[in-house]
Coordinates of C-alpha atoms and ligand atoms in Angstrom, one line a residue:
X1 CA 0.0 0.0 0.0
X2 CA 0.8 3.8 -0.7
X3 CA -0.4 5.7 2.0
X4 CA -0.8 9.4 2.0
X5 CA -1.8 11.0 5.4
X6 CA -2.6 15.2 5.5
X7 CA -1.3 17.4 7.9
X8 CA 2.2 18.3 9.9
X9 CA 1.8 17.9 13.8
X10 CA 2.2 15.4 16.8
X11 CA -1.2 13.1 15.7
X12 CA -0.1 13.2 11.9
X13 CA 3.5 11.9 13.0
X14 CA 1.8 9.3 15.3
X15 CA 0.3 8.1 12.3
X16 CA 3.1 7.9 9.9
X17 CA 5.1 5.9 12.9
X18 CA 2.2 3.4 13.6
X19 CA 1.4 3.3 9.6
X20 CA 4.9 2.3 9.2
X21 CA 5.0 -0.9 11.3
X22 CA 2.7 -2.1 8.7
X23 CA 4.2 -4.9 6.6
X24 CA 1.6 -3.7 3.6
X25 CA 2.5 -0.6 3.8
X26 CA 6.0 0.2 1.2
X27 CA 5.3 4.2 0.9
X28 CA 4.0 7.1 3.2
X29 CA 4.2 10.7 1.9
X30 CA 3.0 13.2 4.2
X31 CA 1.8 16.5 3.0
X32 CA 3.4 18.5 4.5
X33 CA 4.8 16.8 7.8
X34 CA 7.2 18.4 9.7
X35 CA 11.3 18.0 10.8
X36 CA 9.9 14.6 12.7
X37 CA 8.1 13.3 9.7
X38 CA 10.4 13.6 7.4
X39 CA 12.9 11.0 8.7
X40 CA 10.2 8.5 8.5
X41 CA 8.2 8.9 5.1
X42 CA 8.3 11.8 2.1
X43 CA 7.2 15.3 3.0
X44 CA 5.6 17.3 0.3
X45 CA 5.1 20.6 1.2
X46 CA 0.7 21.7 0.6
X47 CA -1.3 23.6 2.2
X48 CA -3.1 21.2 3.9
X49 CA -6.3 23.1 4.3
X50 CA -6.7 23.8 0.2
X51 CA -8.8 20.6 -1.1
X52 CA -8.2 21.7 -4.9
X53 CA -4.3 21.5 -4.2
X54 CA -4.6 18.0 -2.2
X55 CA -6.8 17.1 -5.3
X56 CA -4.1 17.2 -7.6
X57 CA -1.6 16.2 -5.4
X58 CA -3.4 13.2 -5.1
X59 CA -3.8 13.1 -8.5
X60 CA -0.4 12.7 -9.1
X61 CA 0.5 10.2 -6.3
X62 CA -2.1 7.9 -6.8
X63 CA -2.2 6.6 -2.8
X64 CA -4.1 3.2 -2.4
X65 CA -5.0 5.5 1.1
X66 CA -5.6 8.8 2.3
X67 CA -5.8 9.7 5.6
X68 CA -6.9 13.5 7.1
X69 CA -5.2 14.5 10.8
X70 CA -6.7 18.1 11.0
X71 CA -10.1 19.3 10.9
X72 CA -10.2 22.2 8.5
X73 CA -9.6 19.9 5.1
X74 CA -12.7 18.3 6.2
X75 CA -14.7 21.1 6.8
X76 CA -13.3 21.9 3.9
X77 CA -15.1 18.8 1.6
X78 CA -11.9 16.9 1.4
X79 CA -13.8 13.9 2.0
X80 CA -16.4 14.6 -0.6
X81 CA -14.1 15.3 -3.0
X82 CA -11.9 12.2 -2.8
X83 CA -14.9 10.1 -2.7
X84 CA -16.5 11.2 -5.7
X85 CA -13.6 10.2 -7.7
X86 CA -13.6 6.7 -5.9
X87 CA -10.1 7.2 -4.0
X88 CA -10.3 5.6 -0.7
X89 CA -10.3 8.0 2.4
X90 CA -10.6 8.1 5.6
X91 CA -12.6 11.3 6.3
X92 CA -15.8 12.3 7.0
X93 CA -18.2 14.2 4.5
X94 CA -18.5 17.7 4.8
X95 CA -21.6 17.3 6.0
X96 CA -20.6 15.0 9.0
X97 CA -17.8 17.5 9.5
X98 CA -20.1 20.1 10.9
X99 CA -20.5 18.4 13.9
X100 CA -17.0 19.8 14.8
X101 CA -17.4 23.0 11.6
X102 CA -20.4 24.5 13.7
X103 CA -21.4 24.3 17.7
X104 CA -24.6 25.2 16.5
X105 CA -25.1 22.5 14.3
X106 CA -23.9 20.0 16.5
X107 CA -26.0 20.9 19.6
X108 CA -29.0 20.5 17.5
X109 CA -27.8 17.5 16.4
X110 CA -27.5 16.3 20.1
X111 CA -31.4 17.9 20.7
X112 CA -32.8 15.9 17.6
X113 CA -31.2 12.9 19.1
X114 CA -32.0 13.5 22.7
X115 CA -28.3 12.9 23.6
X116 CA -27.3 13.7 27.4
X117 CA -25.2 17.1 27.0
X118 CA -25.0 21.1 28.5
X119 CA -28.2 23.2 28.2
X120 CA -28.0 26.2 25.9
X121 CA -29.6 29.2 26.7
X122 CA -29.1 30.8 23.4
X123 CA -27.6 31.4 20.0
X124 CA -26.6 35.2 19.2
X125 CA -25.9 37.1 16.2
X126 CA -25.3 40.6 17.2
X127 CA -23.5 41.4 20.6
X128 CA -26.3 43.1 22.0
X129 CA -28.4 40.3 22.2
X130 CA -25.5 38.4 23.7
X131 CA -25.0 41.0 26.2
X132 CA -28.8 41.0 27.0
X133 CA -29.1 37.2 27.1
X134 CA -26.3 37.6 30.4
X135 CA -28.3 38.8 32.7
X136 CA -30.3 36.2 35.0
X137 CA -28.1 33.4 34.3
X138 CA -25.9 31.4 37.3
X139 CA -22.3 31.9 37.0
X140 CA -19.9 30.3 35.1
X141 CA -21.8 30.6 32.0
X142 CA -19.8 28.7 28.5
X143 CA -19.5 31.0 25.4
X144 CA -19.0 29.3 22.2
X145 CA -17.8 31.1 19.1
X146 CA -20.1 28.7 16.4
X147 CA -17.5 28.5 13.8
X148 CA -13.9 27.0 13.7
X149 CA -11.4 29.2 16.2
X150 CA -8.2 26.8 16.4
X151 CA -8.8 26.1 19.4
X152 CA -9.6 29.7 21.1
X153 CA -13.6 29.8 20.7
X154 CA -14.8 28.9 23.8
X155 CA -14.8 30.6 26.9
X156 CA -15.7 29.8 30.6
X157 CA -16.9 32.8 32.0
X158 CA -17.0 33.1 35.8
X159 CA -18.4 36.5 36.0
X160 CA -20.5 38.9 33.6
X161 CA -17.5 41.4 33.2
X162 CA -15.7 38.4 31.4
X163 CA -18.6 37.4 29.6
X164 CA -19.1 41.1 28.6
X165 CA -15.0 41.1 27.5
X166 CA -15.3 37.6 25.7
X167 CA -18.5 38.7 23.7
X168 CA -16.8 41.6 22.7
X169 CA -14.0 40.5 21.2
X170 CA -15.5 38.1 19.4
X171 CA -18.6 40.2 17.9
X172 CA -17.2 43.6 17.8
X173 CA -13.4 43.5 17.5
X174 CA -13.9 39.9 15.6
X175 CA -10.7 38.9 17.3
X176 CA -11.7 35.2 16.8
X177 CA -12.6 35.7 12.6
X178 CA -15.7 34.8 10.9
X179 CA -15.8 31.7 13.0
X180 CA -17.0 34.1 16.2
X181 CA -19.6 36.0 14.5
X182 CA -22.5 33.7 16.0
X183 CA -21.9 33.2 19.9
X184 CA -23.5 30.0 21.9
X185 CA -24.2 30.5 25.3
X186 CA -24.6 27.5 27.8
X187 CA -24.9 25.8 31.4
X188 CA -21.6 24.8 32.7
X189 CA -21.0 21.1 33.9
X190 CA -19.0 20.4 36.3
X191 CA -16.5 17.0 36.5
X192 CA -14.2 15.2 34.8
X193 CA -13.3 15.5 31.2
X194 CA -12.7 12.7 29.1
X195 CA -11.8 12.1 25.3
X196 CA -14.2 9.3 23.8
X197 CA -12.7 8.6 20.3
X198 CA -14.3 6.2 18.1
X199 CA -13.5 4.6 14.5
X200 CA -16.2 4.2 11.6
X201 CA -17.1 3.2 8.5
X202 CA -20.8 4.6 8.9
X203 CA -22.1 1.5 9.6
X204 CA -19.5 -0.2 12.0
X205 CA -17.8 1.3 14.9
X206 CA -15.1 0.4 17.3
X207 CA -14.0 2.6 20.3
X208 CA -10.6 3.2 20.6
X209 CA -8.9 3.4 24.3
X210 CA -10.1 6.3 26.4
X211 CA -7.8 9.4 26.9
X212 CA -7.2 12.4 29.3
X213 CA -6.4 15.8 27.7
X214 CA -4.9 18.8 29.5
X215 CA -6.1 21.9 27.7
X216 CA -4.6 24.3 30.0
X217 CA -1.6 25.5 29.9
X218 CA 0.3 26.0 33.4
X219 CA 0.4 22.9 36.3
X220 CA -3.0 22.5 38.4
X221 CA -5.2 23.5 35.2
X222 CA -3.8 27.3 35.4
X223 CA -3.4 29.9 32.6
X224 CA -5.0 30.1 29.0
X225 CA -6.4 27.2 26.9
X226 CA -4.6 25.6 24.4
X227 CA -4.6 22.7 21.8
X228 CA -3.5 20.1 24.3
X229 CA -0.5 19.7 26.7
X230 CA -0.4 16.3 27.1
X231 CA -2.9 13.3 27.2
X232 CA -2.8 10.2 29.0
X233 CA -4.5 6.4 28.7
X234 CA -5.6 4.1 30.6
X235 CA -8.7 1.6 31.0
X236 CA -8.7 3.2 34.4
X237 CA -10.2 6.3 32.9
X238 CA -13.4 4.2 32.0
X239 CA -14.8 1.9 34.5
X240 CA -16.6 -1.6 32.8
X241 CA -20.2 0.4 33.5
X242 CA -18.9 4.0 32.8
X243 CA -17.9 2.7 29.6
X244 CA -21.9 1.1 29.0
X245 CA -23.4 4.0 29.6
X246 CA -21.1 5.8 27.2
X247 CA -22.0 3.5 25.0
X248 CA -25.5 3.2 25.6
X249 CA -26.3 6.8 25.9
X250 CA -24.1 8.8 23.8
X251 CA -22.3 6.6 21.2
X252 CA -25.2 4.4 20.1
X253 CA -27.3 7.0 19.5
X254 CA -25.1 9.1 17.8
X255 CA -24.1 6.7 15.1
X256 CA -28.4 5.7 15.0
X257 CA -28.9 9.9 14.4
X258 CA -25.7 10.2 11.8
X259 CA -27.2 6.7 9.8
X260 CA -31.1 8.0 10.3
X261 CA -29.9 11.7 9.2
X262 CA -28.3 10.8 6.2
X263 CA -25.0 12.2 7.3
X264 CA -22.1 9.8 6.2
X265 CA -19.3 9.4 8.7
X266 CA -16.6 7.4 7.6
X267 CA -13.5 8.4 10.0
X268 CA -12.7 9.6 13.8
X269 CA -15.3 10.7 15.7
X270 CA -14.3 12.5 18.8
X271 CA -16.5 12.8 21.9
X272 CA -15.4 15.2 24.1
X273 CA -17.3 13.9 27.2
X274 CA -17.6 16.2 31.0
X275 CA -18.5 12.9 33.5
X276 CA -21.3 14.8 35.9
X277 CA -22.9 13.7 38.6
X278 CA -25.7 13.1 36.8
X279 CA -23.9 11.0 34.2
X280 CA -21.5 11.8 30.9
X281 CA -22.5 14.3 29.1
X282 CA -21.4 15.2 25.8
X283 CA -19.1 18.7 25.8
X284 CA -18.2 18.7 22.3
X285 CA -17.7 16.5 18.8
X286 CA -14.1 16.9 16.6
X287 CA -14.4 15.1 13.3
X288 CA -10.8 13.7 13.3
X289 CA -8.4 12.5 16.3
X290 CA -7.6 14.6 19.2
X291 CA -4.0 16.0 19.8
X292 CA -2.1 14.9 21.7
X293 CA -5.0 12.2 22.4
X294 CA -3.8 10.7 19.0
X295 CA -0.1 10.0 20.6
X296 CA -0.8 8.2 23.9
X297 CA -3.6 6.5 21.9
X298 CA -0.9 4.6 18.9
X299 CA 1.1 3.4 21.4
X300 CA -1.6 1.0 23.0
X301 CA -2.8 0.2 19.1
X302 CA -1.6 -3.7 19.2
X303 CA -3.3 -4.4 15.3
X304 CA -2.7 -3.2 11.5
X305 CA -3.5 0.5 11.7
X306 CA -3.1 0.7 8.0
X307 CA -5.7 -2.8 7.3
X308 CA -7.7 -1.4 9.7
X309 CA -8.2 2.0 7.8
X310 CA -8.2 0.7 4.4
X311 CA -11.4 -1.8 5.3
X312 CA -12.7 1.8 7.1
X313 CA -12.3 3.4 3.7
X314 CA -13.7 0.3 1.9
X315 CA -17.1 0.3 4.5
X316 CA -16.0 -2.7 5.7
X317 CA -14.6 -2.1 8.9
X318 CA -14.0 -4.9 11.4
X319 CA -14.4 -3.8 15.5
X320 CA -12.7 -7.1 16.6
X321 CA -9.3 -6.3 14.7
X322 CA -8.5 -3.4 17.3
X323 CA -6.7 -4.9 19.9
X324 CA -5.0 -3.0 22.6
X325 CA -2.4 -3.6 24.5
X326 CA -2.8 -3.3 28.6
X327 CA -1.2 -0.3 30.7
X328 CA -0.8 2.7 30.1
X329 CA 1.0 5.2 27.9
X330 CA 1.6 9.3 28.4
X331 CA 2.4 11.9 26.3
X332 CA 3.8 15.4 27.5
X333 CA 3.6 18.3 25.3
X334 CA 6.8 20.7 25.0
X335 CA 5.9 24.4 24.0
X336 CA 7.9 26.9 23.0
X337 CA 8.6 29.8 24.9
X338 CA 5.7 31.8 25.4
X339 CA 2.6 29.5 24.1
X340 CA -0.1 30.0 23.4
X341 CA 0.5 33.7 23.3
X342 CA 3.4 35.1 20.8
X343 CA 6.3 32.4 20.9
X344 CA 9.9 31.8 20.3
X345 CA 10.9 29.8 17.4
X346 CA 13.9 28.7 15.0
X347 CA 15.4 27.3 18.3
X348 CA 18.0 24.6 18.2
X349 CA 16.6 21.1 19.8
X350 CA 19.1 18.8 22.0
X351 CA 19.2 15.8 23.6
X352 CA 16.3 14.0 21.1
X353 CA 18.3 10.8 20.5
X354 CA 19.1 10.5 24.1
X355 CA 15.7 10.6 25.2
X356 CA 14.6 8.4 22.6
X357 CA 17.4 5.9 23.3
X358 CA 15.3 4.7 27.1
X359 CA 13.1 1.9 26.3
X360 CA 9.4 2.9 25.8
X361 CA 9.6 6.0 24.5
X362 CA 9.1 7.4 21.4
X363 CA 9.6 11.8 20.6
X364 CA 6.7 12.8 18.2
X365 CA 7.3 16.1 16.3
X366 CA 4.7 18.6 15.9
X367 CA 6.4 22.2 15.3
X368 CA 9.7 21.0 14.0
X369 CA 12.3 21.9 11.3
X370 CA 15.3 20.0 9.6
X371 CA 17.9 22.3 9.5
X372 CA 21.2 20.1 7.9
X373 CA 22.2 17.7 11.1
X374 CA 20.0 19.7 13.2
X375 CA 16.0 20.1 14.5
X376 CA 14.7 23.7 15.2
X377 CA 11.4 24.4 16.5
X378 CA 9.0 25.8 14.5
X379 CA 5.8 26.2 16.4
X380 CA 4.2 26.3 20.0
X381 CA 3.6 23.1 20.2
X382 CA 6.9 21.4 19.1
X383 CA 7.0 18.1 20.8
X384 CA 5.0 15.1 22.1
X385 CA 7.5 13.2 24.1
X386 CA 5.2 9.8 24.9
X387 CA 6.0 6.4 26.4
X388 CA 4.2 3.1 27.3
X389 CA 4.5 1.8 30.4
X390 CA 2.5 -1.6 32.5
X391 CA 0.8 1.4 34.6
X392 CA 0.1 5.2 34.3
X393 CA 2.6 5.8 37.1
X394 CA 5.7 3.7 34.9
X395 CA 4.7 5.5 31.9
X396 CA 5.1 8.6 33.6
X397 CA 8.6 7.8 35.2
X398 CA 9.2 7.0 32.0
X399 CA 8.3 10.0 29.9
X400 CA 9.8 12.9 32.4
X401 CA 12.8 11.2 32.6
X402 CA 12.7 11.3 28.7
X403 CA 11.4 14.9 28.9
X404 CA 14.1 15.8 31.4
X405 CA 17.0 15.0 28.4
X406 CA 15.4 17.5 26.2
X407 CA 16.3 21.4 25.5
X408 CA 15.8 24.0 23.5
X409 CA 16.1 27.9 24.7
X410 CA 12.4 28.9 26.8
X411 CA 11.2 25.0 26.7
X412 CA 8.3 24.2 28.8
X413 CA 5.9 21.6 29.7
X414 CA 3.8 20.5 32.2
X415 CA 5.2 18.8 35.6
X416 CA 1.7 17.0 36.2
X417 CA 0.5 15.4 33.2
X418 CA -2.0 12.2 34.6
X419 CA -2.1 13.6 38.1
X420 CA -5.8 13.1 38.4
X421 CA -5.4 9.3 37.4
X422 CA -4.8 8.6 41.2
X423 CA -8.1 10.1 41.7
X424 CA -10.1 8.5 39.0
X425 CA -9.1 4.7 39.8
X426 CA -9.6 5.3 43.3
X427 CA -13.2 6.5 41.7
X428 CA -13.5 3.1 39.5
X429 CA -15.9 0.5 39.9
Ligands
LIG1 P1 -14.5 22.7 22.9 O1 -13.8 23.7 22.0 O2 -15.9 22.6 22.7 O3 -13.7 21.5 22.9 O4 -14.3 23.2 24.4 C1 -13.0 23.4 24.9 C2 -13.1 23.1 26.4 O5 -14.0 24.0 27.0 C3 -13.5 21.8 26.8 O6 -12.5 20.8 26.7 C4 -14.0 22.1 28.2 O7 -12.8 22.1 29.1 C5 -14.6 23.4 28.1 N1 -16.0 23.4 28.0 C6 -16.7 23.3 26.8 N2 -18.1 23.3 27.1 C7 -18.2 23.3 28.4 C8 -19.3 23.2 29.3 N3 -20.6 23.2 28.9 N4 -19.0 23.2 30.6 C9 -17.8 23.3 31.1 N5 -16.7 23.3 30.3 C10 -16.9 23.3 29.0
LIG2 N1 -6.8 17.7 22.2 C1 -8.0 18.2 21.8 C2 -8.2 18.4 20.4 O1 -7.4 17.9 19.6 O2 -9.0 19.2 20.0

């Protein structure tokens, strides 16, 4: 097989590694990768966003398999577009992709289906109705720009003078783009988040293992969101009758609603879950794999990525092929200098074969550059520096000690990735 997988951070890199373990698979180009990528299959360098361009890229390579990392080729139509001409993807339509392309969309999706998730108080087109919608609600209240933000569009505000702030710069200064020129207001839950990904073909599914994120930037869940400092797995995270209810209540009905609706989903799904007291709820839907979920999650993948996501593509996937192995695995984000605000780059990377060199671990790339003999960073986030372990607590031994043989000028990650684990299998049933 020819494999040709779209987009250039941490997840697409996990890909390409897992991908390449596959004795079908003799070719992986990766449009465009990153300084990582490239010492493991061809970088081409596309925007990865323009479907025309990955049209006749495609064109030209002729991949037996295409597989999309990042969300805005799909929202884009990538899916459609590959379809139509019969080349086998793994991507959802552009349909499907709203789910993740519009909050709106997908809440009403969740209503249609009567799928547990946060109440909404409102969708808002002009600041002043925003504004006015404000008063006589309980505090924290969860603003949601509707369209695509990269990751800045939603906002928990505790008070109304940061709701007022928020709503402003979204409708009024337009700080967030077109994507915050509708606003979503809604309850907030309260509880532990957890990433729910699943595979399918639009007619079969298969979970893959449950993951943590850590969307905040600073130790303890301090400072500004951003795309994901580190992700963990375990079974832990999902107790034998957490994990029915999921099913029961959230996953089963959304793949009934996608196959009753029409809407073909042949991909990632991602449920971003909040587990309330009064059961999981559903936060929010990606169309693709979560990063760095995507990381932690290869390195428990103990089957054929690339026969699993060809049958996908072919609408004949087959749950029972994804087998897992037991344990754990961690990955820990390292940011340049200043993420998520204005960051340093071009900075020289040491110590990567060093830390790769312990047993266990492997260094994904996400904003890196090959620069002759040496890696720079290009990016905030410029590694995912992940490792398998028999438990969450080896794993993380594992990966800090890894992370620990790492520099580059104002690197910094978080000391406390999978701290909560403790917590959540004292929790388990
Ligand atoms: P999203 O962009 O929808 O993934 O939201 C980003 C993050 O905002 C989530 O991972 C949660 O931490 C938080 N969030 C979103 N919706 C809610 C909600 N209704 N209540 C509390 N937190 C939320
Ligand atoms: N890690 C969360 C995301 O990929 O959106």
């Amino acid at each position: 097989m020819k494999v040709l997988v779209i987009g250039g951070g941490g997840r697409e890199h996990a890909l390409v590694w897992k991908l390449k373990q596959s004795p079908r698979v003799e070719k992986i180009w990766c449009a465009p990768g990153n300084g990582g990528i490239e010492t493991e299959a061809e970088c081409l360098p596309t925007d990865p966003a323009d479907v025309p361009t990955l049209v006749a890229l495609a064109e030209r390579l002729s991949p037996d398999l295409t597989i999309v990392g990042p969300e805005l080729p799909l929202v884009n139509g990538v899916g459609d577009a590959f379809r139509s001409r019969g080349w086998p993807i793994v991507a959802p339509s552009q349909q499907a992709a709203q789910l993740e392309g519009s909050k709106v969309f997908a809440k009403e999706f969740l209503w249609r289906q009567g799928i547990p998730t946060a109440r909404m108080y409102g969708v808002f087109d002009t600041s002043r109705d925003a504004l006015a919608a404000l008063s006589g609600l309980n505090w924290p209240v969860v603003i949601k720009a509707d369209g695509l933000c990269a990751g800045k569009g939603v906002f928990v505000a505790q008070d109304a003078a940061s709701a007022e702030d928020f709503i402003h710069r979204a409708m009024d200064t337009n700080e967030l783009g077109s994507g915050g020129n509708r606003l979503l207001l809604e309850e907030a839950l309260e509880g532990e988040e957890l990433s729910f990904i699943v595979v399918t073909d639009g007619q079969h599914y298969a979970p893959l293992v449950p993951t943590r994120d850590h969307k905040r930037v600073f130790d303890g869940n301090r400072g500004p969101n951003t795309g994901g400092m580190g992700a963990y797995s375990t079974d832990e995270l999902l107790p034998p009758k957490l994990r029915q209810q999921v099913l029961e209540s959230i996953v089963e009905p959304t793949m009934r609603g996608l196959a009753s609706e029409g809407i073909l989903y042949q991909g990632f799904l991602y449920i971003g879950l909040m587990l309330t007291a009064s059961g999981p709820k559903v936060l929010e839907f990606n169309c693709r794999l979560g990063d760095p979920e995507a990381q932690a999650i290869v390195m428990r993948m103990d089957f054929d990525l690339a026969q699993v996501l060809s049958e996908l593509a072919a609408g004949i996937l087959e749950p029972a092929r994804l087998k897992w192995k037991p344990g754990a695995s961690v990955c820990v984000v390292m940011a340049s200098g200043g993420y998520p605000s204005k960051f340093a780059s071009k900075k020289k990377i040491d110590g990567l074969t060093d830390a790769e060199r312990i047993n266990g671990v492997k260094v994904f790339h996400a904003g890196t550059l090959r620069q002759g003999a040496s890696t720079i960073t290009n990016g905030g986030r410029v590694l995912g520096v992940t490792a398998a372990g028999t438990s969450v607590e080896r794993a993380l031994a594992t990966v800090y000690e890894a992370a620990a043989k790492i520099h580059f000028d104002g690197a910094h990650y978080r000391k406390d990735i999978a701290a909560s684990a403790g917590r959540v299998h004292a929790a388990g049933d």
